[in-house]
Coordinates of C-alpha atoms in Angstrom, one line a residue:
X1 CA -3.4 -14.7 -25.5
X2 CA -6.9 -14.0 -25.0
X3 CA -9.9 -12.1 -22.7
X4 CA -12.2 -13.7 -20.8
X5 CA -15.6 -12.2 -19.9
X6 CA -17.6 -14.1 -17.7
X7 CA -21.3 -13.0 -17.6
X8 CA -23.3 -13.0 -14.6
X9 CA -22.3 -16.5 -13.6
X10 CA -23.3 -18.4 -10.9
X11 CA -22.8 -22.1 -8.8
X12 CA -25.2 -23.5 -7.0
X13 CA -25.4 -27.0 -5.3
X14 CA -29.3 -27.6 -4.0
X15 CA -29.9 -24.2 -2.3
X16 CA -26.1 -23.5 -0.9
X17 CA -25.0 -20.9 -3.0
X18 CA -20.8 -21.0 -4.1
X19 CA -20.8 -18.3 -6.5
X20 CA -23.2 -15.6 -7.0
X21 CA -23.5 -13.1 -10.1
X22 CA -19.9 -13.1 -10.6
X23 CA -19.9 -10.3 -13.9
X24 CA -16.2 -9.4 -14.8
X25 CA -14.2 -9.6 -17.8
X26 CA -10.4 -9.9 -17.6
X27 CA -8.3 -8.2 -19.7
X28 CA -5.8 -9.7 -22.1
X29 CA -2.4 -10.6 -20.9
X30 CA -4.0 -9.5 -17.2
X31 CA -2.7 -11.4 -13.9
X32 CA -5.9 -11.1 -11.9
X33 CA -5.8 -12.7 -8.0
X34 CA -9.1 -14.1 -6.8
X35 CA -8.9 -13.1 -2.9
X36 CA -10.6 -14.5 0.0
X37 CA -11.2 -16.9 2.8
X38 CA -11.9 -20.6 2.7
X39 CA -15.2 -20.8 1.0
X40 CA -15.7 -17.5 -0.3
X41 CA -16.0 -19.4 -3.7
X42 CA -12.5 -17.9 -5.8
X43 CA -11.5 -22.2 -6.1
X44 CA -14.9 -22.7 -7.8
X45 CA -14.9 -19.4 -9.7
X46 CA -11.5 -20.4 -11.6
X47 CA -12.9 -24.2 -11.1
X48 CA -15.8 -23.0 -13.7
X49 CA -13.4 -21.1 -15.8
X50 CA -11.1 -24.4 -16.7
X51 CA -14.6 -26.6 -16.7
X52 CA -13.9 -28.9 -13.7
X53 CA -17.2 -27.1 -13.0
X54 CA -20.3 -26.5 -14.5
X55 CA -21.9 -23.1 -14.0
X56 CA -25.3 -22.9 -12.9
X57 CA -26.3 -19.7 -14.6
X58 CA -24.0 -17.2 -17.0
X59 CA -22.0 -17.4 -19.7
X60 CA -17.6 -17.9 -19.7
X61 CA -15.9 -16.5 -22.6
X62 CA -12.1 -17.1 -23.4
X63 CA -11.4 -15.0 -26.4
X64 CA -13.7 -15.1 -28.9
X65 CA -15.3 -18.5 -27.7
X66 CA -18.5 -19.3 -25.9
X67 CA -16.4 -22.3 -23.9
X68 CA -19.8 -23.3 -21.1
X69 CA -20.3 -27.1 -23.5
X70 CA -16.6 -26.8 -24.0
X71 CA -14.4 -30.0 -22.3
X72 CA -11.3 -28.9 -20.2
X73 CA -9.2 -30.3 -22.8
X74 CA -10.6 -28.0 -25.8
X75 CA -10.6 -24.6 -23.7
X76 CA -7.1 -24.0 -24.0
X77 CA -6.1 -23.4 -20.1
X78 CA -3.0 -24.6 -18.3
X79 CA -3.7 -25.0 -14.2
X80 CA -1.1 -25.2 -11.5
X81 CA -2.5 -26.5 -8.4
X82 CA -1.9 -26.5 -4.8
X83 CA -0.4 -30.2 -4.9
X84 CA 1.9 -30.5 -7.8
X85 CA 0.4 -33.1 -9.4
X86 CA 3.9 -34.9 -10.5
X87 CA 4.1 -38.0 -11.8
X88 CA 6.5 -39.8 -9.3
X89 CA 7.6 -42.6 -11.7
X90 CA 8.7 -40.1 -14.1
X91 CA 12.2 -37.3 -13.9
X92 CA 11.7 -33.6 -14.4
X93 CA 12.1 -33.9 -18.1
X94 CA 10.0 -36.0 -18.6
X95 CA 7.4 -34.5 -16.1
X96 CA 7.5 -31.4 -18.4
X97 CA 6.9 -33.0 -21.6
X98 CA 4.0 -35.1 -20.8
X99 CA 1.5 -32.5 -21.9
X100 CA 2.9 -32.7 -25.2
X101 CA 2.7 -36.0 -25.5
X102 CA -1.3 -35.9 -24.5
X103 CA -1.7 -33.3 -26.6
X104 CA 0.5 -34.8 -30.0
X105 CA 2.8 -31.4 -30.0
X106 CA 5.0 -32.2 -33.2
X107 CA 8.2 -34.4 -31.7
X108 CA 10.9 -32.9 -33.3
X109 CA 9.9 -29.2 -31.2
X110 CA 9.5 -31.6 -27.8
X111 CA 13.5 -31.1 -26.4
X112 CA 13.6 -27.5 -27.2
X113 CA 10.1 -26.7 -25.7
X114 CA 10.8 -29.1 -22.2
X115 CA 14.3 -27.4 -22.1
X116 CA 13.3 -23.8 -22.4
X117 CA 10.6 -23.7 -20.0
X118 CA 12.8 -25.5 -17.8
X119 CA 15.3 -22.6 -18.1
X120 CA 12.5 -19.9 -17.2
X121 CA 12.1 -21.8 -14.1
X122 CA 15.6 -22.4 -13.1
X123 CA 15.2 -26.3 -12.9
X124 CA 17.8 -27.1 -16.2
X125 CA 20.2 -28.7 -13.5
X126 CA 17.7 -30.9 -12.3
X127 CA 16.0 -32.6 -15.3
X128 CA 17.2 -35.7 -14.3
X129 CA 15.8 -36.3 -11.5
X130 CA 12.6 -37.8 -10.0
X131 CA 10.2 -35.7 -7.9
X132 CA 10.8 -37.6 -4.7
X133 CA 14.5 -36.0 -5.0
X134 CA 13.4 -32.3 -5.3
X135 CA 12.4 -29.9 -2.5
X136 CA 8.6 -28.1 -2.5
X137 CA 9.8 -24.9 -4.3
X138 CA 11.7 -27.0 -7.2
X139 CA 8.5 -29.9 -7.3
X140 CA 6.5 -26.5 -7.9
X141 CA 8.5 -24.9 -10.1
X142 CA 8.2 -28.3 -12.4
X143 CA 4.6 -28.0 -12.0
X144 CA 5.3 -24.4 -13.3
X145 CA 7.3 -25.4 -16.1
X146 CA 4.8 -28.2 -17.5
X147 CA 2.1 -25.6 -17.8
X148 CA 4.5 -23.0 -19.6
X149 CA 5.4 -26.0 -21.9
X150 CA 2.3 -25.9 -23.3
X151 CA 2.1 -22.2 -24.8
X152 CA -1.6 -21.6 -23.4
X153 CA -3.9 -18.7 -24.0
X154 CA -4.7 -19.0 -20.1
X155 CA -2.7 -19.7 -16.9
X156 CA -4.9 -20.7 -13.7
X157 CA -3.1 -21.3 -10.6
X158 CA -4.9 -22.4 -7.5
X159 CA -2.6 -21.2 -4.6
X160 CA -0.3 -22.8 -6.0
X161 CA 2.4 -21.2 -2.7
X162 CA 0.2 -23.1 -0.2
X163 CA 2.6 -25.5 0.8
X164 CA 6.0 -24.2 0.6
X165 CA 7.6 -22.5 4.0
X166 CA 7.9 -19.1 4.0
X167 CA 11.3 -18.3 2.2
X168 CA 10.5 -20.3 -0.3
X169 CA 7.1 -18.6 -0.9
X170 CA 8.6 -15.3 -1.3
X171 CA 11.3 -16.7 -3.6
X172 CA 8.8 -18.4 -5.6
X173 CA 6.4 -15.6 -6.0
X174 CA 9.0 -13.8 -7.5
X175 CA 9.2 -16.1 -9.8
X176 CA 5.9 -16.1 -10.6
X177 CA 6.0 -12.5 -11.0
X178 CA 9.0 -12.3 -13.1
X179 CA 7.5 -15.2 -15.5
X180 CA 4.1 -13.2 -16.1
X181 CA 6.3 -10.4 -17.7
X182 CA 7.9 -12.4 -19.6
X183 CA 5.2 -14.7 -20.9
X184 CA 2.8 -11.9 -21.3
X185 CA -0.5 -14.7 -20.5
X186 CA -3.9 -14.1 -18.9
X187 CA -3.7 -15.5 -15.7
X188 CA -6.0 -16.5 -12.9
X189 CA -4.8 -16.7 -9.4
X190 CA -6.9 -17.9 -6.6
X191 CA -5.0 -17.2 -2.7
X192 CA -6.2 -16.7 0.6
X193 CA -2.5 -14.9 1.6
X194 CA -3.7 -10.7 0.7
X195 CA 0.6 -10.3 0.2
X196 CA 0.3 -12.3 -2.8
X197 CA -2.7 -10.6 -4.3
X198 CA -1.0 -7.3 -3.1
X199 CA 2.3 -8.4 -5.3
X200 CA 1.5 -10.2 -8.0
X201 CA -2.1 -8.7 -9.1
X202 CA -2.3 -6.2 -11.8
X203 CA -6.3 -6.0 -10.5
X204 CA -7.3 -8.2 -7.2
X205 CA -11.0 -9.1 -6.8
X206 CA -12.1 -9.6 -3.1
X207 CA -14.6 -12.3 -2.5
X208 CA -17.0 -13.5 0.1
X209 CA -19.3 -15.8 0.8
X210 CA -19.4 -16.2 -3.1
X211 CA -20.1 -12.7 -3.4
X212 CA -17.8 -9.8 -5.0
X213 CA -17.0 -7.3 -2.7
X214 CA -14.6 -4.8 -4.5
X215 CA -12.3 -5.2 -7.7
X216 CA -9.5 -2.9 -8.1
X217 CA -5.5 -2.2 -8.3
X218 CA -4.1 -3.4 -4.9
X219 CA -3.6 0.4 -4.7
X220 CA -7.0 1.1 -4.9
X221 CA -8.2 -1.9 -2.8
X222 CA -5.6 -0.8 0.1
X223 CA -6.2 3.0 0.0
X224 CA -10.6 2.9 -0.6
X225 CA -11.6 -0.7 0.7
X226 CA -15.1 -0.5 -0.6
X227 CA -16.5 -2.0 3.2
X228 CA -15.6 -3.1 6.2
X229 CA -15.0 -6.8 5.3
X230 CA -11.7 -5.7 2.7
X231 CA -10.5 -3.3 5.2
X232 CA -10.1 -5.9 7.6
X233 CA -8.8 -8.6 5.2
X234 CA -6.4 -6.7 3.0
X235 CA -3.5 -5.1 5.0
X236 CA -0.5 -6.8 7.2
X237 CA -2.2 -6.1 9.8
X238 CA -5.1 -5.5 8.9
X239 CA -7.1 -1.7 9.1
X240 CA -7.8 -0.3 12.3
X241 CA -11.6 -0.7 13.0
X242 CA -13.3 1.2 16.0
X243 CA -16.8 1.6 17.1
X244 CA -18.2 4.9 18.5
X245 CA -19.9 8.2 17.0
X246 CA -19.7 11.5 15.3
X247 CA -21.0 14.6 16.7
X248 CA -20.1 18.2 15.1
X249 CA -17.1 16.6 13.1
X250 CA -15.8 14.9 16.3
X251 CA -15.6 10.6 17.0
X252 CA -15.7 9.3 20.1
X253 CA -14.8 5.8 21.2
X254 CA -13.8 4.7 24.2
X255 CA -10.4 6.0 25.0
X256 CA -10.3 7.0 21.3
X257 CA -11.4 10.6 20.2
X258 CA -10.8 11.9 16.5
X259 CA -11.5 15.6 15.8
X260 CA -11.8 17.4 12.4
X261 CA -14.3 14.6 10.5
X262 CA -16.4 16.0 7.7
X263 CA -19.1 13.5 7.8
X264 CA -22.7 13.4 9.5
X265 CA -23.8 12.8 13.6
X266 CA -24.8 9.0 14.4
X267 CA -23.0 5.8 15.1
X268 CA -20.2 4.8 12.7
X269 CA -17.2 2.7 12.2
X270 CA -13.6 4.5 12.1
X271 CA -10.9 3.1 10.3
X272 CA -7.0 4.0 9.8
X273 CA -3.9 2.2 8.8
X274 CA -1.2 1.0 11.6
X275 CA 1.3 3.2 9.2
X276 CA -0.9 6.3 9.4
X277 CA -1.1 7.2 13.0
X278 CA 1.8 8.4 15.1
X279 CA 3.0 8.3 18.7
X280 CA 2.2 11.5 20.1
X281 CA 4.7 12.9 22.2
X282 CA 2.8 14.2 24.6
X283 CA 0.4 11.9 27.2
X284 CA -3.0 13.7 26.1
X285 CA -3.3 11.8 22.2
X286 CA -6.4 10.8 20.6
X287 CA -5.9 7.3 21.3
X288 CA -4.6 7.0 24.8
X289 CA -3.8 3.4 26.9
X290 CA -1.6 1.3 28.1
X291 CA 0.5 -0.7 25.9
X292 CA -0.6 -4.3 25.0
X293 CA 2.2 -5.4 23.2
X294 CA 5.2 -4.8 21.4
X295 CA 6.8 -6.4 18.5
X296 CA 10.5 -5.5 16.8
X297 CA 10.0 -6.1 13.5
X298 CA 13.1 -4.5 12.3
X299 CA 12.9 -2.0 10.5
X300 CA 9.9 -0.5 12.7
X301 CA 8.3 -1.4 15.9
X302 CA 4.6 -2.6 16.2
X303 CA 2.7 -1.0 19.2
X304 CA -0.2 -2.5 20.2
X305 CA -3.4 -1.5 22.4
X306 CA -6.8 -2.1 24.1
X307 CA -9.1 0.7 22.6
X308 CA -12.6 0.2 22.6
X309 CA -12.8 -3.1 23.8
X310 CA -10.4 -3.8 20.4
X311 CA -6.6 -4.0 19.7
X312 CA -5.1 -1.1 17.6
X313 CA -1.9 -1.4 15.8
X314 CA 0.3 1.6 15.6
X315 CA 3.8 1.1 13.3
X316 CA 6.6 3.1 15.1
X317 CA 10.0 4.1 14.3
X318 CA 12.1 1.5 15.1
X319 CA 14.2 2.7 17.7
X320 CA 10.9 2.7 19.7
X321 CA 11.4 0.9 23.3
X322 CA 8.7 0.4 25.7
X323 CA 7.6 -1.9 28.1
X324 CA 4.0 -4.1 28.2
X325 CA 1.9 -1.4 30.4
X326 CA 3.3 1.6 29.9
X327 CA 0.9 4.5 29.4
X328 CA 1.3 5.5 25.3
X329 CA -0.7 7.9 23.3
X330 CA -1.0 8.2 19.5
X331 CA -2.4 10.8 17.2
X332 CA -4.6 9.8 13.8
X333 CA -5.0 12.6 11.1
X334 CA -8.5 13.3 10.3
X335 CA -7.5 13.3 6.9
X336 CA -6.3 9.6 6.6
X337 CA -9.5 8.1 8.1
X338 CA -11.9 6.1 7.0
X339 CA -15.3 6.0 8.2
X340 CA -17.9 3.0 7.3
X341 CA -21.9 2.6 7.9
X342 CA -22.1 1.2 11.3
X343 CA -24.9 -1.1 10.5
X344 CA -23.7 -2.4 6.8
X345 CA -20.1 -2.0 6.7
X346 CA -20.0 -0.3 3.5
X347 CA -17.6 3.1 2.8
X348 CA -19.0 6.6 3.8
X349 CA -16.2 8.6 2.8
X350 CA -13.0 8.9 0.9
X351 CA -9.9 9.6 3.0

């Protein structure tokens, strides 16, 4: 078990930038996601943490250790990656136990070690066999097991859902889920997919262009994005964002208007949730156009239109029927929207 603080640390390669200033310490026993797109610099971030990489300025602690001239070996880290790393000559049992064989674990605690994580991970059927003879989801859940075996004080897991198909992603992330409550281990997640970070963090960290742009609960992140960049990447789909402006309390967009604002005159961006807004029932709404698209997702409808040179999302009930065209009109409580600085993207308010 253990914290790690990570003070002001940076990568650089010549003058490209991966990682800038990253100050954050994670809490014991924590399961913090690393969010963003390709290249926002989460991969070297947890890279630097495990010492495949060298940080260029700061300081990486993992519990009461200074581990910067520390080897990967010595810092006491298990990672899962994105490929599973397997060795194909090798069955699932033995697969398991090989990092207690690198590592001289005492012999005699070897079968009851391989066997238990192998029962946290659902795979004591299959210790048998070789890799080639597993799906993705059980050649990942060995990968899983053969970091468990090794009782670290840190779990890092580089998407490690990347390449399974998409039932077996949501069945294996509740795995992953159920496993962190039971282990009770820092962990370090890196994903691109916001539905992970939004299910498995206890606190998600939103990166960019190897900048932090908000830490928080997925709660918090979800409710208060702290700009217009984790509005628009957190959320299936994403926020709402319109362009107009604010005069006497009112926004105006094209075919978009929004009464009731508390916030100044002048240009801004105005956010809200596909959940938040409602169809209005009568033809005269404060968004009001003909409908885009529509999309039965079960147990609602997705509405979509052309506002403002932009397509808003509006969740319906889902007994909803309309056709591509129609004329449709929705209404968005003051109250639930969020308004951003036209020019930098960051909050202005708090819905």
């Amino acid at each position: 078990m253990a914290e790690i603080q990570l003070k002001n640390i940076s990568k650089r390669w010549g003058s490209f930038v991966g990682v800038d200033n990253f100050d954050l310490t994670i809490a014991d026993r924590e399961f913090l996601v690393l969010l963003g797109p390709s290249g926002c610099g989460k991969t070297t971030t947890m890279r630097m943490i495990a010492g495949l990489e060298e940080a260029t300025e700061g300081e990486i602690h993992i519990g009461d250790r200074m581990v910067n001239d520390l080897d990967p070996k010595d810092r006491d880290v298990a990672m899962v990656f994105q490929s599973y790393g397997l060795y194909p000559h090798l069955n699932v049992y033995e697969n398991i136990r090989f990092p207690l064989k690198v590592r001289k674990a005492d012999p005699a605690t070897h079968d009851e070690r391989v066997r238990k994580a192998a029962e946290m991970v659902e795979l004591t059927d299959f210790l048998h066999r070789k890799p080639a003879e597993l799906s993705g989801g059980q050649r990942q859940r060995v990968a899983l097991a053969r970091a468990i075996v090794r009782k670290p004080s840190v779990f890092l897991m580089d998407e490690p859902l990347s390449n399974l198909d998409a039932k077996l992603r949501v069945s294996t992330r509740a795995q992953i889920k159920n496993l962190s409550h039971e282990l009770q281990v820092t962990t370090v997640y890196v994903t691109h997919d916001q539905i992970e970070a939004m299910t498995l963090a206890d606190r998600v960290v939103v990166m960019k262009a190897g900048v932090v742009q908000q830490v928080g609960t997925p709660t918090e992140i979800y409710d208060n994005p702290a700009n217009t960049f984790v509005a628009s990447f957190i959320g299936s789909p994403a926020m709402n964002l319109l362009d107009g402006e604010i005069l006497n309390g009112t926004f105006t967009g094209k075919n978009v208007t929004v009464s009731g604002l508390n916030a100044p005159n002048g240009p801004v961006i105005l956010g809200f949730r596909a959940e938040d807004a409602t169809v209005s029932e009568t033809p005269a709404g404060e968004i009001a156009a003909p409908l885009y698209t529509i999309e039965l997702l079960g147990d609602a409808t997705m509405l979509t239109v052309r506002a403002g040179g932009q397509l808003v999302s509006i969740k319906a009930h889902k007994e909803l029927r309309a056709q591509i065209g129609d004329p449709v009109a929705f209404n968005v409580p003051a109250a639930i929207c969020h308004l951003f600085d036209h020019e930098t993207g960051g909050r202005l308010n708090r819905p």
